[in-house]
């Protein structure tokens, strides 16, 4: 694992991205905050949509195409019934 400051990283981005290809890179920022730079592997990255999420979006789009939709007001009314505590102030 390699550790560098933001200033060092900024001045040598290419160098440190090349290093991050083979090992974890930690960038220290002021106020004690640190960040990790690792290569993105789209097949394994949890920040990308999963196949289940993509399938759910496809189903929802099919619903829209086939007219199986609800108005905003209908959704709000149902939400208020199910979760009234969210609307009390």
PDB file of C-alpha atoms in Angstrom:
ATOM      1  CA  UNK A   1       0.000   0.000   0.000  1.00  0.00           C
ATOM      2  CA  UNK A   2       1.340   3.400  -1.020  1.00  0.00           C
ATOM      3  CA  UNK A   3       0.466   6.593   0.872  1.00  0.00           C
ATOM      4  CA  UNK A   4       0.774  10.144  -0.516  1.00  0.00           C
ATOM      5  CA  UNK A   5      -0.494  13.643   0.175  1.00  0.00           C
ATOM      6  CA  UNK A   6      -3.042  15.386  -2.030  1.00  0.00           C
ATOM      7  CA  UNK A   7      -0.338  17.811  -3.176  1.00  0.00           C
ATOM      8  CA  UNK A   8       1.985  14.968  -4.187  1.00  0.00           C
ATOM      9  CA  UNK A   9      -0.847  13.119  -5.928  1.00  0.00           C
ATOM     10  CA  UNK A  10      -1.949  16.245  -7.789  1.00  0.00           C
ATOM     11  CA  UNK A  11       1.581  16.862  -9.039  1.00  0.00           C
ATOM     12  CA  UNK A  12       2.105  13.293 -10.249  1.00  0.00           C
ATOM     13  CA  UNK A  13      -1.336  11.903 -11.072  1.00  0.00           C
ATOM     14  CA  UNK A  14      -0.188   9.602 -13.883  1.00  0.00           C
ATOM     15  CA  UNK A  15       2.586   8.132 -11.740  1.00  0.00           C
ATOM     16  CA  UNK A  16       0.223   7.376  -8.870  1.00  0.00           C
ATOM     17  CA  UNK A  17      -2.571   5.988 -11.065  1.00  0.00           C
ATOM     18  CA  UNK A  18       0.021   3.617 -12.535  1.00  0.00           C
ATOM     19  CA  UNK A  19       0.969   2.584  -8.993  1.00  0.00           C
ATOM     20  CA  UNK A  20      -2.721   2.105  -8.124  1.00  0.00           C
ATOM     21  CA  UNK A  21      -2.932  -0.498 -10.908  1.00  0.00           C
ATOM     22  CA  UNK A  22      -0.903  -2.893  -8.779  1.00  0.00           C
ATOM     23  CA  UNK A  23      -1.436  -1.766  -5.178  1.00  0.00           C
ATOM     24  CA  UNK A  24      -3.842   0.194  -3.030  1.00  0.00           C
ATOM     25  CA  UNK A  25      -3.116   3.930  -3.030  1.00  0.00           C
ATOM     26  CA  UNK A  26      -4.090   6.046  -0.010  1.00  0.00           C
ATOM     27  CA  UNK A  27      -4.264   9.817  -0.422  1.00  0.00           C
ATOM     28  CA  UNK A  28      -4.136  11.829   2.794  1.00  0.00           C
ATOM     29  CA  UNK A  29      -5.977  15.114   2.824  1.00  0.00           C
ATOM     30  CA  UNK A  30      -5.997  17.811   5.473  1.00  0.00           C
ATOM     31  CA  UNK A  31      -8.229  17.459   8.524  1.00  0.00           C
ATOM     32  CA  UNK A  32      -7.439  13.761   8.816  1.00  0.00           C
ATOM     33  CA  UNK A  33      -9.478  12.672   5.808  1.00  0.00           C
ATOM     34  CA  UNK A  34      -8.018   9.951   3.571  1.00  0.00           C
ATOM     35  CA  UNK A  35      -9.152   8.361   0.342  1.00  0.00           C
ATOM     36  CA  UNK A  36      -8.293   5.094  -1.383  1.00  0.00           C
ATOM     37  CA  UNK A  37      -7.637   4.856  -5.120  1.00  0.00           C
ATOM     38  CA  UNK A  38      -8.106   1.440  -6.680  1.00  0.00           C
ATOM     39  CA  UNK A  39      -8.781   0.349 -10.263  1.00  0.00           C
ATOM     40  CA  UNK A  40     -12.424   0.063 -11.251  1.00  0.00           C
ATOM     41  CA  UNK A  41     -13.393  -3.465 -12.189  1.00  0.00           C
ATOM     42  CA  UNK A  42     -16.878  -3.002 -13.595  1.00  0.00           C
ATOM     43  CA  UNK A  43     -17.808  -6.650 -13.080  1.00  0.00           C
ATOM     44  CA  UNK A  44     -17.100  -6.525  -9.344  1.00  0.00           C
ATOM     45  CA  UNK A  45     -17.579  -2.900  -8.348  1.00  0.00           C
ATOM     46  CA  UNK A  46     -20.405  -2.519  -5.819  1.00  0.00           C
ATOM     47  CA  UNK A  47     -20.970   1.134  -6.728  1.00  0.00           C
ATOM     48  CA  UNK A  48     -22.251   0.122 -10.158  1.00  0.00           C
ATOM     49  CA  UNK A  49     -25.726  -1.284 -10.745  1.00  0.00           C
ATOM     50  CA  UNK A  50     -26.137  -4.988 -10.110  1.00  0.00           C
ATOM     51  CA  UNK A  51     -27.826  -7.255 -12.634  1.00  0.00           C
ATOM     52  CA  UNK A  52     -30.890  -7.366 -10.351  1.00  0.00           C
ATOM     53  CA  UNK A  53     -31.053  -3.557 -10.286  1.00  0.00           C
ATOM     54  CA  UNK A  54     -30.713  -3.381 -14.064  1.00  0.00           C
ATOM     55  CA  UNK A  55     -33.496  -5.962 -14.435  1.00  0.00           C
ATOM     56  CA  UNK A  56     -35.765  -3.974 -12.077  1.00  0.00           C
ATOM     57  CA  UNK A  57     -35.191  -0.846 -14.171  1.00  0.00           C
ATOM     58  CA  UNK A  58     -36.047  -2.780 -17.340  1.00  0.00           C
ATOM     59  CA  UNK A  59     -39.287  -4.007 -15.749  1.00  0.00           C
ATOM     60  CA  UNK A  60     -40.186  -0.462 -14.677  1.00  0.00           C
ATOM     61  CA  UNK A  61     -39.522   0.872 -18.176  1.00  0.00           C
ATOM     62  CA  UNK A  62     -41.761  -1.843 -19.619  1.00  0.00           C
ATOM     63  CA  UNK A  63     -44.475  -0.763 -17.170  1.00  0.00           C
ATOM     64  CA  UNK A  64     -44.192   2.804 -18.448  1.00  0.00           C
ATOM     65  CA  UNK A  65     -44.351   1.665 -22.075  1.00  0.00           C
ATOM     66  CA  UNK A  66     -47.454  -0.414 -21.318  1.00  0.00           C
ATOM     67  CA  UNK A  67     -49.209   2.346 -19.374  1.00  0.00           C
ATOM     68  CA  UNK A  68     -48.896   0.679 -15.984  1.00  0.00           C
ATOM     69  CA  UNK A  69     -48.091   3.918 -14.157  1.00  0.00           C
ATOM     70  CA  UNK A  70     -49.492   6.032 -11.330  1.00  0.00           C
ATOM     71  CA  UNK A  71     -49.768   9.786 -11.030  1.00  0.00           C
ATOM     72  CA  UNK A  72     -47.567  11.663  -8.613  1.00  0.00           C
ATOM     73  CA  UNK A  73     -50.603  12.433  -6.476  1.00  0.00           C
ATOM     74  CA  UNK A  74     -51.597   8.757  -6.279  1.00  0.00           C
ATOM     75  CA  UNK A  75     -48.096   7.832  -5.154  1.00  0.00           C
ATOM     76  CA  UNK A  76     -48.025  10.622  -2.565  1.00  0.00           C
ATOM     77  CA  UNK A  77     -51.437   9.631  -1.192  1.00  0.00           C
ATOM     78  CA  UNK A  78     -50.382   5.988  -0.833  1.00  0.00           C
ATOM     79  CA  UNK A  79     -47.053   6.975   0.721  1.00  0.00           C
ATOM     80  CA  UNK A  80     -48.810   9.172   3.278  1.00  0.00           C
ATOM     81  CA  UNK A  81     -51.109   6.270   4.191  1.00  0.00           C
ATOM     82  CA  UNK A  82     -48.226   3.828   4.624  1.00  0.00           C
ATOM     83  CA  UNK A  83     -45.776   6.203   6.293  1.00  0.00           C
ATOM     84  CA  UNK A  84     -47.734   8.980   8.012  1.00  0.00           C
ATOM     85  CA  UNK A  85     -44.888   9.678  10.444  1.00  0.00           C
ATOM     86  CA  UNK A  86     -42.808  11.001   7.568  1.00  0.00           C
ATOM     87  CA  UNK A  87     -45.307  13.801   6.944  1.00  0.00           C
ATOM     88  CA  UNK A  88     -45.874  15.047  10.489  1.00  0.00           C
ATOM     89  CA  UNK A  89     -43.940  18.131  11.491  1.00  0.00           C
TER      90      UNK A  89
END
